[in-house]
PDB file of C-alpha atoms and ligand atoms in Angstrom:
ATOM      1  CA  UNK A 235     -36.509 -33.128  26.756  1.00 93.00           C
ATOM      2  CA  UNK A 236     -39.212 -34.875  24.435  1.00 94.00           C
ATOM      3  CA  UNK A 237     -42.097 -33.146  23.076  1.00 94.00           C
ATOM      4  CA  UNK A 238     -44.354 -35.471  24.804  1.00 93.00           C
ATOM      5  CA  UNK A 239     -43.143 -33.816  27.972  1.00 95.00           C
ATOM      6  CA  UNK A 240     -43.231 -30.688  27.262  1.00 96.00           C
ATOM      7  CA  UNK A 241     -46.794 -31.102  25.930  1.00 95.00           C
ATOM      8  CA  UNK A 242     -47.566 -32.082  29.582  1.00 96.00           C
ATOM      9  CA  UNK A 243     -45.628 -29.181  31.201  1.00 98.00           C
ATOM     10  CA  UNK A 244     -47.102 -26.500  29.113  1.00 98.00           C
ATOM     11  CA  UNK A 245     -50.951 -27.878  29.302  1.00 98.00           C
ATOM     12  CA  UNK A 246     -50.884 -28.313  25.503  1.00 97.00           C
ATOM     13  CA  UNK A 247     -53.214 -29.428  23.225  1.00 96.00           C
ATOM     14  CA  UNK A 248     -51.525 -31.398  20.515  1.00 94.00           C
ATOM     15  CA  UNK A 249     -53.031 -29.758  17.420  1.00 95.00           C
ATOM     16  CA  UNK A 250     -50.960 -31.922  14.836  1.00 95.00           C
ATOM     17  CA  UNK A 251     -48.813 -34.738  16.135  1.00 90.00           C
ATOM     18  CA  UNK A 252     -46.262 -36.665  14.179  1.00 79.00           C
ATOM     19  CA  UNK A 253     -43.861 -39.752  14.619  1.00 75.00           C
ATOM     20  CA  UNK A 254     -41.308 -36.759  15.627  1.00 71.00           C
ATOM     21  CA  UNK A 255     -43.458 -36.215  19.132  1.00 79.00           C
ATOM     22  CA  UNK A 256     -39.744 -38.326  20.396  1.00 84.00           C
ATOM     23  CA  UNK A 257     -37.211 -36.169  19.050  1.00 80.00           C
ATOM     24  CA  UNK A 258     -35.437 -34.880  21.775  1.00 86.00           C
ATOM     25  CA  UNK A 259     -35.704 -30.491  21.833  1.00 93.00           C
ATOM     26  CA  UNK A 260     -32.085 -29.357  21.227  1.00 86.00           C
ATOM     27  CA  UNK A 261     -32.966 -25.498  22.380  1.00 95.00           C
ATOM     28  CA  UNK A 262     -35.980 -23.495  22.292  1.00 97.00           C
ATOM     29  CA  UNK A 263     -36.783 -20.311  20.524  1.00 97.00           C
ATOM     30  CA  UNK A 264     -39.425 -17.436  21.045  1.00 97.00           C
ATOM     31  CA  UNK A 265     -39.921 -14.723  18.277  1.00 97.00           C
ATOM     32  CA  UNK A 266     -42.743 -13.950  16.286  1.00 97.00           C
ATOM     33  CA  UNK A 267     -39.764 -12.559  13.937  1.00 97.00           C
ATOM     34  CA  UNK A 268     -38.534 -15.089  11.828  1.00 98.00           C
ATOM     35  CA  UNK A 269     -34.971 -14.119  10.781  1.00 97.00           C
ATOM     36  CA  UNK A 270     -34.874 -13.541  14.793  1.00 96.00           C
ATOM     37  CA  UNK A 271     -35.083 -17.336  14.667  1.00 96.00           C
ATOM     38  CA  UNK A 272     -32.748 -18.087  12.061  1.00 96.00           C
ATOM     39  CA  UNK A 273     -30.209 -16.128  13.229  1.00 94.00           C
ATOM     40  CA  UNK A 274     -29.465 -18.958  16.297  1.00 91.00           C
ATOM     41  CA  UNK A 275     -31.879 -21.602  15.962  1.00 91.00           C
ATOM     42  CA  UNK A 276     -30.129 -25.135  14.992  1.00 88.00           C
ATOM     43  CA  UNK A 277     -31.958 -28.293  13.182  1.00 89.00           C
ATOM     44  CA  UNK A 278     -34.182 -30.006  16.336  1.00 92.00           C
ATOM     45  CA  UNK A 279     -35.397 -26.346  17.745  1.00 96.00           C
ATOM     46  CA  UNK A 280     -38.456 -26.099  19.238  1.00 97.00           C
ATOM     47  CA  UNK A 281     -40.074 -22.701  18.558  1.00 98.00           C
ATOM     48  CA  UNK A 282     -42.545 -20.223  20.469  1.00 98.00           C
ATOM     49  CA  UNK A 283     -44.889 -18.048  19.234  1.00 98.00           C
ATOM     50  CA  UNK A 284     -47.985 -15.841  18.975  1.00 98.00           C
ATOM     51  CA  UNK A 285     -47.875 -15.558  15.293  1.00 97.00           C
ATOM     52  CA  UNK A 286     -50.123 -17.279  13.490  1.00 97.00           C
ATOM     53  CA  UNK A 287     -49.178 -17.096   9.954  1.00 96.00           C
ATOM     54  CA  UNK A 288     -48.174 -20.107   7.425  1.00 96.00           C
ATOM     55  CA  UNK A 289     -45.052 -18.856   6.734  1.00 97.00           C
ATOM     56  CA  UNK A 290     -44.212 -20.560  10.406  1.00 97.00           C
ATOM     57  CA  UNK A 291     -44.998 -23.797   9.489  1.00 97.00           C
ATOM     58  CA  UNK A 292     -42.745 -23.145   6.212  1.00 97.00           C
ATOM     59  CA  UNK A 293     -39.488 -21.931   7.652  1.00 98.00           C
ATOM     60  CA  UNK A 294     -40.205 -24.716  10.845  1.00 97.00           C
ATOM     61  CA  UNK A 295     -40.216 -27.615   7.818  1.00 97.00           C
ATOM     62  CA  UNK A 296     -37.458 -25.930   5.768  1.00 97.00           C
ATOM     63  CA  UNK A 297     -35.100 -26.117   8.998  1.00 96.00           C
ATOM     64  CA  UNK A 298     -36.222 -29.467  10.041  1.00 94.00           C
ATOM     65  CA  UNK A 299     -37.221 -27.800  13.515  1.00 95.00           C
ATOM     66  CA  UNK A 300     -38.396 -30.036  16.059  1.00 95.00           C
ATOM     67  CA  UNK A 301     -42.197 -28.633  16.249  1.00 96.00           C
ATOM     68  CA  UNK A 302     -44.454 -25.467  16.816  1.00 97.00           C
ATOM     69  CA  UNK A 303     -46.183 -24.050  20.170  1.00 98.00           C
ATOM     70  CA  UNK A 304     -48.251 -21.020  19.798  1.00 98.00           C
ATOM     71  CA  UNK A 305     -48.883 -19.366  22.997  1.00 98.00           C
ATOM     72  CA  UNK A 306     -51.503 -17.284  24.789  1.00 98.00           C
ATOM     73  CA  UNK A 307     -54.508 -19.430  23.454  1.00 98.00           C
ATOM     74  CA  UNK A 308     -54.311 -18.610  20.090  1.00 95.00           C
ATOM     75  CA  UNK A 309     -56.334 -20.508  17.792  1.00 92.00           C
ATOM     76  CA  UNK A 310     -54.292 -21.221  14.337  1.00 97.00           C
ATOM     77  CA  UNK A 311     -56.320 -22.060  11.348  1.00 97.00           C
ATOM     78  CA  UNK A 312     -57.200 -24.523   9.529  1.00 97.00           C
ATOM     79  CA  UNK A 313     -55.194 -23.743   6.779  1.00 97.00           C
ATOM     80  CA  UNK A 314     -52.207 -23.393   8.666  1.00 97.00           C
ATOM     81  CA  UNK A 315     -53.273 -27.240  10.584  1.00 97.00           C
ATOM     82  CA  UNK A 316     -53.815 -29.063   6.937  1.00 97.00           C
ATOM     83  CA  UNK A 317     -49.850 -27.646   6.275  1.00 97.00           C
ATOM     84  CA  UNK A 318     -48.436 -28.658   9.205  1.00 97.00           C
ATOM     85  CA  UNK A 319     -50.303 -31.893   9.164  1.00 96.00           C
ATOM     86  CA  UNK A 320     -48.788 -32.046   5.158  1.00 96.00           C
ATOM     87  CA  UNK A 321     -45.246 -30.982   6.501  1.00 95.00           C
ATOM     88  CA  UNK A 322     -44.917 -33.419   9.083  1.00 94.00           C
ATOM     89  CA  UNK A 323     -44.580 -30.340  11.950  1.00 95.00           C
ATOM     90  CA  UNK A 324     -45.954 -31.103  15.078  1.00 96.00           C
ATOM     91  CA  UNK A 325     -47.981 -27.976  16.454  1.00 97.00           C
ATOM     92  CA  UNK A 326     -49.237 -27.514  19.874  1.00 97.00           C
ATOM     93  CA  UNK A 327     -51.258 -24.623  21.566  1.00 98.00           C
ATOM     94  CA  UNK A 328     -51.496 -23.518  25.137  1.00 98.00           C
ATOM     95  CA  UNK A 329     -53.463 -20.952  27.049  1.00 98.00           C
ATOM     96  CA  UNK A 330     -50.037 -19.778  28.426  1.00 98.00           C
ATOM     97  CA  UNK A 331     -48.691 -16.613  27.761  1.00 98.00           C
ATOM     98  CA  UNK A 332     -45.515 -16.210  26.175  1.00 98.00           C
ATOM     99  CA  UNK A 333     -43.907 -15.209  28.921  1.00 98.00           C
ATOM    100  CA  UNK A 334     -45.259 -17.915  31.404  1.00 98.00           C
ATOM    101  CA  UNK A 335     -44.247 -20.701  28.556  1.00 98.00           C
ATOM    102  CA  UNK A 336     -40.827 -19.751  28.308  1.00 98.00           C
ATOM    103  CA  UNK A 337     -40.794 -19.395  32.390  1.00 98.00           C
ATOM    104  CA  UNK A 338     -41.779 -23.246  32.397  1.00 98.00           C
ATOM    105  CA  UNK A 339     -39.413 -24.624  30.008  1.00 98.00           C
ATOM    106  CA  UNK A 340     -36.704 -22.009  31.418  1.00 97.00           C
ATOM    107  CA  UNK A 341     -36.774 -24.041  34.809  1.00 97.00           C
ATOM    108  CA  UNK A 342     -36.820 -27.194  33.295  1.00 96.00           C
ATOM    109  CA  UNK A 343     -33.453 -26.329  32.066  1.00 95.00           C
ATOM    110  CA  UNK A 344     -34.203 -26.102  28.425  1.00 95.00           C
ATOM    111  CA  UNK A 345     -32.034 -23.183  26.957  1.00 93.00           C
ATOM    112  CA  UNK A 346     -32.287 -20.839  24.200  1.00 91.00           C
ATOM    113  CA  UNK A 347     -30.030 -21.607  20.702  1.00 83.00           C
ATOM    114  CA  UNK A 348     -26.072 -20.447  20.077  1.00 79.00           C
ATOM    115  CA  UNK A 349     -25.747 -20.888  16.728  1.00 76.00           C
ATOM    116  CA  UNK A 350     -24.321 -17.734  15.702  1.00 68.00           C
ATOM    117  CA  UNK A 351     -23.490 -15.768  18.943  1.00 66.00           C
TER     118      UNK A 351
ATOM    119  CA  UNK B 129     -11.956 -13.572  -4.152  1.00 50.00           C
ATOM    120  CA  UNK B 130     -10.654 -16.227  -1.878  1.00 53.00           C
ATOM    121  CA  UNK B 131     -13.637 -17.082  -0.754  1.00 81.00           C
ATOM    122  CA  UNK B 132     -15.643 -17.680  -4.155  1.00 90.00           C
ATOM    123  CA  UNK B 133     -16.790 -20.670  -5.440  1.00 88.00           C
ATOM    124  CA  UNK B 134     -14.404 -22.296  -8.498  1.00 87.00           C
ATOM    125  CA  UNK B 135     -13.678 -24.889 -11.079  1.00 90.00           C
ATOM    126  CA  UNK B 136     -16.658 -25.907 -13.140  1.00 94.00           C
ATOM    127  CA  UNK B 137     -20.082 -26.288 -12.930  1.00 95.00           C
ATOM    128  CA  UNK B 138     -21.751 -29.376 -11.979  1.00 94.00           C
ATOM    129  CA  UNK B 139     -24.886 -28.381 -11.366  1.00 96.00           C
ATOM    130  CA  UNK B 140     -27.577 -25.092 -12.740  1.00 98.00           C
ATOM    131  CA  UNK B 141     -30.826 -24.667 -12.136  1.00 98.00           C
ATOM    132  CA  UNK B 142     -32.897 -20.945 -12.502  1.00 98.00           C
ATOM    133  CA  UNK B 143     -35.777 -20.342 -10.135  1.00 98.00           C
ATOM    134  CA  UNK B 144     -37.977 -17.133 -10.655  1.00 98.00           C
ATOM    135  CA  UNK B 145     -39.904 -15.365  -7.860  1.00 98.00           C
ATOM    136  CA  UNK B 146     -42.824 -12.757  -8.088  1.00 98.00           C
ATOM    137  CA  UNK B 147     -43.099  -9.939  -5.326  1.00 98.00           C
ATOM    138  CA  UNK B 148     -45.889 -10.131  -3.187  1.00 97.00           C
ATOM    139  CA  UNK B 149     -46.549 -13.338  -3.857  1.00 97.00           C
ATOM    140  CA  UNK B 150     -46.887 -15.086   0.028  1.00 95.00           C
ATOM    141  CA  UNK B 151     -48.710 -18.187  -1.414  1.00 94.00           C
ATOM    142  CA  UNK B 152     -45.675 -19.582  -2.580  1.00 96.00           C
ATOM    143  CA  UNK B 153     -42.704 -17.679  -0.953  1.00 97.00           C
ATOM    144  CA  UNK B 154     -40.442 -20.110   0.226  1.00 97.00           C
ATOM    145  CA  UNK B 155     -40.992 -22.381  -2.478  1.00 98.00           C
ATOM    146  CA  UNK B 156     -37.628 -21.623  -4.161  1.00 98.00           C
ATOM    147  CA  UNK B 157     -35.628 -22.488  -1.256  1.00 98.00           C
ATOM    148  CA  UNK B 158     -37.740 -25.711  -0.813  1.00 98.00           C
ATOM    149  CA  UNK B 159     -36.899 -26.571  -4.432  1.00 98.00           C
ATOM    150  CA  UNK B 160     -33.112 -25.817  -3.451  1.00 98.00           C
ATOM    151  CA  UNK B 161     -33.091 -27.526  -0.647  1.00 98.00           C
ATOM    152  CA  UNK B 162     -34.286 -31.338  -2.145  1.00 98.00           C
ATOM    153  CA  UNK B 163     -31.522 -30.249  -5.250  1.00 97.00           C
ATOM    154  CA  UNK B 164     -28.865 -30.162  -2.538  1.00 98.00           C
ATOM    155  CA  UNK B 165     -30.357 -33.522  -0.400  1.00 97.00           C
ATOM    156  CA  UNK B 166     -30.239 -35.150  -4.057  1.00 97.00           C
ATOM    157  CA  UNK B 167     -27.172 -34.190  -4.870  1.00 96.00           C
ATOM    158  CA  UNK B 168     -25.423 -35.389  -1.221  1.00 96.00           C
ATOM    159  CA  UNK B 169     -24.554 -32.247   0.072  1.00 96.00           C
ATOM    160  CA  UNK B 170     -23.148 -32.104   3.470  1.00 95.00           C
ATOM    161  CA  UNK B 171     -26.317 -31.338   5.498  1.00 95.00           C
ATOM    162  CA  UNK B 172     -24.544 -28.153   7.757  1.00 94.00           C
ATOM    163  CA  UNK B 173     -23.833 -26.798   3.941  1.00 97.00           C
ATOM    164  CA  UNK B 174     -27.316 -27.343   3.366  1.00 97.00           C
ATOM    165  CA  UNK B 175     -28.396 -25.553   6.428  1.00 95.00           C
ATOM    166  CA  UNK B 176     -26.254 -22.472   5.577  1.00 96.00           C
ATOM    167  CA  UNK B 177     -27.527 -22.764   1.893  1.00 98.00           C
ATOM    168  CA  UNK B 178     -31.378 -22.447   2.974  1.00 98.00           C
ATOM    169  CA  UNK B 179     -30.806 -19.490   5.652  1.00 98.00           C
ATOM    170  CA  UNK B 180     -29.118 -18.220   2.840  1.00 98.00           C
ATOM    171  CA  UNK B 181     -31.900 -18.694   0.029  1.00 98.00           C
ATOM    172  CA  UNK B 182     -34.608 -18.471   2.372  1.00 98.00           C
ATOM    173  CA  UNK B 183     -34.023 -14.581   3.805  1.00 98.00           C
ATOM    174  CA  UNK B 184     -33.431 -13.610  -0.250  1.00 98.00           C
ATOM    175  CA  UNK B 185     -35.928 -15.020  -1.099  1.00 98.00           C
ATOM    176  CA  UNK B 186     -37.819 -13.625   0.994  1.00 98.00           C
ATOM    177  CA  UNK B 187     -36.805 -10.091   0.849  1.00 98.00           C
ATOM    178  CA  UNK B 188     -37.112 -10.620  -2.916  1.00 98.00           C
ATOM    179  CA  UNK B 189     -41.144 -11.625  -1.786  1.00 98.00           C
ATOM    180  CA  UNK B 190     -41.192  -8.059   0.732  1.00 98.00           C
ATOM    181  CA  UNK B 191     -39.162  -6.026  -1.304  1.00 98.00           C
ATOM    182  CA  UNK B 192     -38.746  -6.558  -5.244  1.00 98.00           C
ATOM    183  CA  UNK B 193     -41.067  -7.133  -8.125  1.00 98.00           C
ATOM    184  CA  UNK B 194     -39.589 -10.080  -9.599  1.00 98.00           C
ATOM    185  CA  UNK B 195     -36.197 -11.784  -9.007  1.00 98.00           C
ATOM    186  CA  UNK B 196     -34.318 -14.155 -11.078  1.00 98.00           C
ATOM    187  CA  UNK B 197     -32.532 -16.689  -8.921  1.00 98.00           C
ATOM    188  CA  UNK B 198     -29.916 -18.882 -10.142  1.00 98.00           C
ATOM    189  CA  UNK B 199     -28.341 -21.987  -8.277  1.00 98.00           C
ATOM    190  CA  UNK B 200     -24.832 -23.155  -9.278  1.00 98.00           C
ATOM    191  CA  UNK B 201     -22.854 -25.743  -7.850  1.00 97.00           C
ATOM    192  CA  UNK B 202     -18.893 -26.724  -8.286  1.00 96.00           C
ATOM    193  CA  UNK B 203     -16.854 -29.226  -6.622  1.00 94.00           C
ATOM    194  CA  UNK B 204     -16.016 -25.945  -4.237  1.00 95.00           C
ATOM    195  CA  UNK B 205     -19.041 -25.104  -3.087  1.00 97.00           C
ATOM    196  CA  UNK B 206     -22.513 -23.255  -3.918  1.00 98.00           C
ATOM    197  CA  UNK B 207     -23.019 -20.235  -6.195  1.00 98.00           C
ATOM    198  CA  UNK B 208     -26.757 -18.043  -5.529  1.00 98.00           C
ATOM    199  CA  UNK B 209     -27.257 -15.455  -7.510  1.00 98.00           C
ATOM    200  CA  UNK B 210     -30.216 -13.067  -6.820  1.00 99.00           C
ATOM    201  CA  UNK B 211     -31.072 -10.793  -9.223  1.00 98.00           C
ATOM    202  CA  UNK B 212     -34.142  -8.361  -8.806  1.00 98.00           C
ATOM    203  CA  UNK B 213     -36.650  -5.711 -10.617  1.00 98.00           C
ATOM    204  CA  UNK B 214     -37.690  -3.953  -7.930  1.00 98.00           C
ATOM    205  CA  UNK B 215     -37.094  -0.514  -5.672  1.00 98.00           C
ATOM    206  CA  UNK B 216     -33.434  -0.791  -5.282  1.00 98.00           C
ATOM    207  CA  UNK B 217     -31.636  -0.253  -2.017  1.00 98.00           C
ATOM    208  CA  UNK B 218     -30.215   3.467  -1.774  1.00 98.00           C
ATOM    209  CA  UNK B 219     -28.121   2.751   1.423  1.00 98.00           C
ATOM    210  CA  UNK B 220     -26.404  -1.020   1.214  1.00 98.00           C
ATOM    211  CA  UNK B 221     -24.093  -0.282   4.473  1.00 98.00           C
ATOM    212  CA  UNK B 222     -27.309   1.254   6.292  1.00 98.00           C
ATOM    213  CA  UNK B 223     -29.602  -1.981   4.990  1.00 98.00           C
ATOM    214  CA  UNK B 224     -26.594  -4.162   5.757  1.00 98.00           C
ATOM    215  CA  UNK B 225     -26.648  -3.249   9.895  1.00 98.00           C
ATOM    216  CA  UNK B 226     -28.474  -5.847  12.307  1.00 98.00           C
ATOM    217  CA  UNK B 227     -32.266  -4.404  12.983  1.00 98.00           C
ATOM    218  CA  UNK B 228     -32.536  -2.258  10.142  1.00 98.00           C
ATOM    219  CA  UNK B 229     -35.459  -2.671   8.266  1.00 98.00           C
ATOM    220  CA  UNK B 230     -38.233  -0.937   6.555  1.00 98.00           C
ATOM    221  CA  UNK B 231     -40.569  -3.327   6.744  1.00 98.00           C
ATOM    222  CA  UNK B 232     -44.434  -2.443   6.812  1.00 98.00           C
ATOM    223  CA  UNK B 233     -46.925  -3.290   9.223  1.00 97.00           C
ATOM    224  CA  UNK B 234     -48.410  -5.807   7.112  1.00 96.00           C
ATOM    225  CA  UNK B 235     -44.876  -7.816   6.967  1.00 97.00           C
ATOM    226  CA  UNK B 236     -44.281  -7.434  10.535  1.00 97.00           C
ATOM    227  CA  UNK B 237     -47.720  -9.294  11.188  1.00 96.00           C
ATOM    228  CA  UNK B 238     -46.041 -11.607   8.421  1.00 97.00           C
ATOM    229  CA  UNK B 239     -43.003 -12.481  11.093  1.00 98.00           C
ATOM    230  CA  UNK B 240     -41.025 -10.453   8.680  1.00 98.00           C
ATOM    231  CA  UNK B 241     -38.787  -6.836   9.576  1.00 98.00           C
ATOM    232  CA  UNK B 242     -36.415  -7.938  12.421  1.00 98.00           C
ATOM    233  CA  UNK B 243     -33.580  -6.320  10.015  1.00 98.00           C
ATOM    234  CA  UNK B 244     -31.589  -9.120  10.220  1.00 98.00           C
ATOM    235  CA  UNK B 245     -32.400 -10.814   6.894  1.00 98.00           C
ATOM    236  CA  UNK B 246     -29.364  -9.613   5.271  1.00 98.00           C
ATOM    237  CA  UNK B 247     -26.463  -9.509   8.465  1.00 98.00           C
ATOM    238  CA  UNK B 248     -27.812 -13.604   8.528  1.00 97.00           C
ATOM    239  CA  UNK B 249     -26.905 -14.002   4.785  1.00 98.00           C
ATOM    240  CA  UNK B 250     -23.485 -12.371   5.474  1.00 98.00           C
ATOM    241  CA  UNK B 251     -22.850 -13.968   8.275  1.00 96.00           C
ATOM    242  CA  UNK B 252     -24.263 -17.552   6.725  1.00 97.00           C
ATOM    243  CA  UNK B 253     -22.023 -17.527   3.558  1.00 98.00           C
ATOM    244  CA  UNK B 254     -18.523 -17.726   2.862  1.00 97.00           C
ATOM    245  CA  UNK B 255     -18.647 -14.002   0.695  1.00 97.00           C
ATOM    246  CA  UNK B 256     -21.924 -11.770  -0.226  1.00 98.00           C
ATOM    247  CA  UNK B 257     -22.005  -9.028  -2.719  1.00 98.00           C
ATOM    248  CA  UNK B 258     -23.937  -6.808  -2.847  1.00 98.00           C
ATOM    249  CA  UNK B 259     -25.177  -4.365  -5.656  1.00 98.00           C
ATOM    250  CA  UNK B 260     -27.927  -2.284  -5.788  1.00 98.00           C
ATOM    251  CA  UNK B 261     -29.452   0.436  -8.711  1.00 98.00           C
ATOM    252  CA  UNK B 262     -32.250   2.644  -6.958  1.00 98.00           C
ATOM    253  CA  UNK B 263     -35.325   2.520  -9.063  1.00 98.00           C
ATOM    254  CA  UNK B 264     -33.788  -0.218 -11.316  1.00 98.00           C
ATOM    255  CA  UNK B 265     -33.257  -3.269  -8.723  1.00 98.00           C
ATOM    256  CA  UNK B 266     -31.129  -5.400  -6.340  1.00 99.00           C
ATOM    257  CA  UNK B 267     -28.180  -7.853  -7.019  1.00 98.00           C
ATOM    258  CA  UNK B 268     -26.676 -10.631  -4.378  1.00 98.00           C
ATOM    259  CA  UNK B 269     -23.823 -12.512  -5.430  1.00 98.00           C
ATOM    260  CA  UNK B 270     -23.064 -15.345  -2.427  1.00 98.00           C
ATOM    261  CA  UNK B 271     -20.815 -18.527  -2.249  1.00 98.00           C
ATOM    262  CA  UNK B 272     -20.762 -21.315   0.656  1.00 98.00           C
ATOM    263  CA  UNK B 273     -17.677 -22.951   0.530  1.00 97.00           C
ATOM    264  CA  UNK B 274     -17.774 -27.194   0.920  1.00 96.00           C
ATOM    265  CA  UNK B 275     -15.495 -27.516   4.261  1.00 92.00           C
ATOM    266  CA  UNK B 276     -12.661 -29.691   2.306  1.00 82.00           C
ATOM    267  CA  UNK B 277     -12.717 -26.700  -0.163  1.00 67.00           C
ATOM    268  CA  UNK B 278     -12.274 -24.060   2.277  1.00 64.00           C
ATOM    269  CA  UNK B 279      -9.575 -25.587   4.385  1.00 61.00           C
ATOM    270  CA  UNK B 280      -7.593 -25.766   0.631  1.00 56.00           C
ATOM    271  CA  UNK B 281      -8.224 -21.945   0.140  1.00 54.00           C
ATOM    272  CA  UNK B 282      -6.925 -20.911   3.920  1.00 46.00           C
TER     273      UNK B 282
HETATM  274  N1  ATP C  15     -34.198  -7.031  -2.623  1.00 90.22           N
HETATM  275  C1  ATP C  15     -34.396  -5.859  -1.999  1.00 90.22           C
HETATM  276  N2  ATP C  15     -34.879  -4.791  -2.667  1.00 90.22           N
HETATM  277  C2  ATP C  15     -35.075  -3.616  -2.045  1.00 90.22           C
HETATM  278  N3  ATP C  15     -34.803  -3.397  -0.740  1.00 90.22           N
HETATM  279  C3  ATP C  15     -34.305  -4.419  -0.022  1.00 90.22           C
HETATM  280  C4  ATP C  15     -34.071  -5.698  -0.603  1.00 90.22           C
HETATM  281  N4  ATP C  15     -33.553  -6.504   0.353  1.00 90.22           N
HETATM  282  C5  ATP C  15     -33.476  -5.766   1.462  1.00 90.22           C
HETATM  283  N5  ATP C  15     -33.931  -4.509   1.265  1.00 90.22           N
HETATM  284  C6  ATP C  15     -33.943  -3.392   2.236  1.00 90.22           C
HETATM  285  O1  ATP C  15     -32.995  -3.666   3.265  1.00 90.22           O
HETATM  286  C7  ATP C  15     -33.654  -3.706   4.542  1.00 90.22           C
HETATM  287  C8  ATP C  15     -32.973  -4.726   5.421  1.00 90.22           C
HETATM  288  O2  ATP C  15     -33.162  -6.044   4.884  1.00 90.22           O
HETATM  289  P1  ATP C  15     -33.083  -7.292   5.869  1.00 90.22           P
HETATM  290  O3  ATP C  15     -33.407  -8.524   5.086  1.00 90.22           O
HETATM  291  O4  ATP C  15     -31.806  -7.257   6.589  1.00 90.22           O
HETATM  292  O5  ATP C  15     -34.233  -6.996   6.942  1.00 90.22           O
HETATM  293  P2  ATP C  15     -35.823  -7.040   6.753  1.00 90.22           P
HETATM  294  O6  ATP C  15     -36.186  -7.772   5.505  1.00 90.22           O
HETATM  295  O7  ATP C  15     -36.340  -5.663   6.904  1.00 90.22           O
HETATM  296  O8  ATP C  15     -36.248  -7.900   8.021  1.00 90.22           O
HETATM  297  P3  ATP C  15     -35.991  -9.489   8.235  1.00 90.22           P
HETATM  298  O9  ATP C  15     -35.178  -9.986   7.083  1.00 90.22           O
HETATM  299  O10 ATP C  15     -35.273  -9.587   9.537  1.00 90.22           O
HETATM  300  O11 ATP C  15     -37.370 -10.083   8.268  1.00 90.22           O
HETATM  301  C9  ATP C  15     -35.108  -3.996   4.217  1.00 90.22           C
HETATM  302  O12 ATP C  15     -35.989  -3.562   5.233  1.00 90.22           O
HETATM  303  C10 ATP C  15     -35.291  -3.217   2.911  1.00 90.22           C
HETATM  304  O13 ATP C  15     -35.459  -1.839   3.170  1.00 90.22           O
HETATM  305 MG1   MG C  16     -35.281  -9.625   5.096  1.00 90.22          MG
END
């Protein structure tokens, strides 16, 4: 699945977008523990959270992950946009909870990482 | 060691990192990361390299007052060394188990403190060693193998 699509399925707005809104999601990930991440995520990952904090946008661009959705309408800064924007990361927010967002992408068959397990 | 990086060195570069410095934690392993891309590494080497690097250096952000990082690489495979100033660890086995961690508040609100910094660094490279001086500071000593190299070691 594209990003595109998911930005339709979760009711995203597309806070930074990037030529990489075509990469295709290779599994999905949602922590707002970072080594939680890295312990199964793989290059292409799209990743979940609630935690707004730089250091997201860092470890997304250091692991070439596929993009960024923070959940529950949480409002990143604009600090964090400018990096992302910088970084190439494509960020997206939605009102959904966590729990709702990974029930969406759940049905739509995406599944979580295996690197590691 | 069979699994430690030999032959000689191609490639050294030193990388310093202060303690509670979040502005630019990460930067070290972004630095090591174009080094390797430069150099042609094998990107899955790469990969392993930077979950490597990254969860050092950033328990060498959480933990330690300044750590001296060194980056050496052979026709074998990658050499890290992190060397700290800092607390010390009293209990390596204890800090070594998954979901250990003694993280603060303010680092969990950071995304940091899952405890599984250091099981992903053992589990990442080809050999870790650890050493560790309580009041005095921390030492990792970790090689990733190249694939061609490790398949001549087994
Ligand atoms: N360089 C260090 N100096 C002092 N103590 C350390 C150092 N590195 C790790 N520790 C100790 O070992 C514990 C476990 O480290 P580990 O990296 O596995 O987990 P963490 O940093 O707590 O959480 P995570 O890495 O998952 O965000 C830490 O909580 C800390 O107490
Ligand atoms: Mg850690």
């Amino acid at each position: 699945m594209r990003l595109t699509e998911i930005m339709a399925l979760l009711n995203a707005d597309p806070l930074v977008l990037d030529d990489g809104m075509d990469r295709e999601i290779t599994s999905v990930h949602a922590s707002d523990l970072i080594s939680e991440v890295l312990a199964s995520c793989s290059r292409g990952a799209l990743w979940l959270t609630g935690l707004l904090d730089p250091q997201i946008v860092n470890t997304a661009e250091l692991f070439d992950l596929a993009g960024v959705v923070f959940v529950g309408n949480r409002k990143p800064s604009g600090g964090i946009i400018a990096l992302a924007r910088e970084e190439g990361i494509p960020i997206l927010a939605t009102k959904l909870t966590m729990f709702e967002t990974c029930g969406v992408l759940y049905g739509k068959g995406l599944l979580p990482g295996t690197r590691g397990r | 060691m069979a699994a430690s990086t030999h032959g000689p060195v191609l490639f050294r570069r030193s990388f310093k990192v202060v303690g509670s410095d979040f502005l630019n934690a990460g930067s070290v392993s972004k630095d090591i990361k174009k080094a390797l891309k430069q150099l042609n590494v094998d990107a899955e080497v790469i990969w392993r390299a930077l979950i490597v690097s990254y969860e050092a250096e950033m328990n060498a952000v959480l933990y330690a007052h300044e750590c001296d990082i060194t980056l050496e690489i052979s026709h074998s495979g990658i050499h890290l060394v992190f060397d700290d100033r800092g607390p010390g660890i009293p209990d390596i086995a204890l800090a070594m188990t998954e979901g250990f961690s003694t993280a603060t508040r303010e680092m969990r609100e950071r995304g940091f403190g899952a405890g599984l910094g250091l099981p992903n660094i053992k589990k990442t490279s080809d050999s870790l060693e650890v050493t560790s001086t309580v009041g005095k500071g921390t030492r990792l000593d970790i090689h990733i193998l190249f694939p061609q190299a490790q398949s001549k070691a087994a």
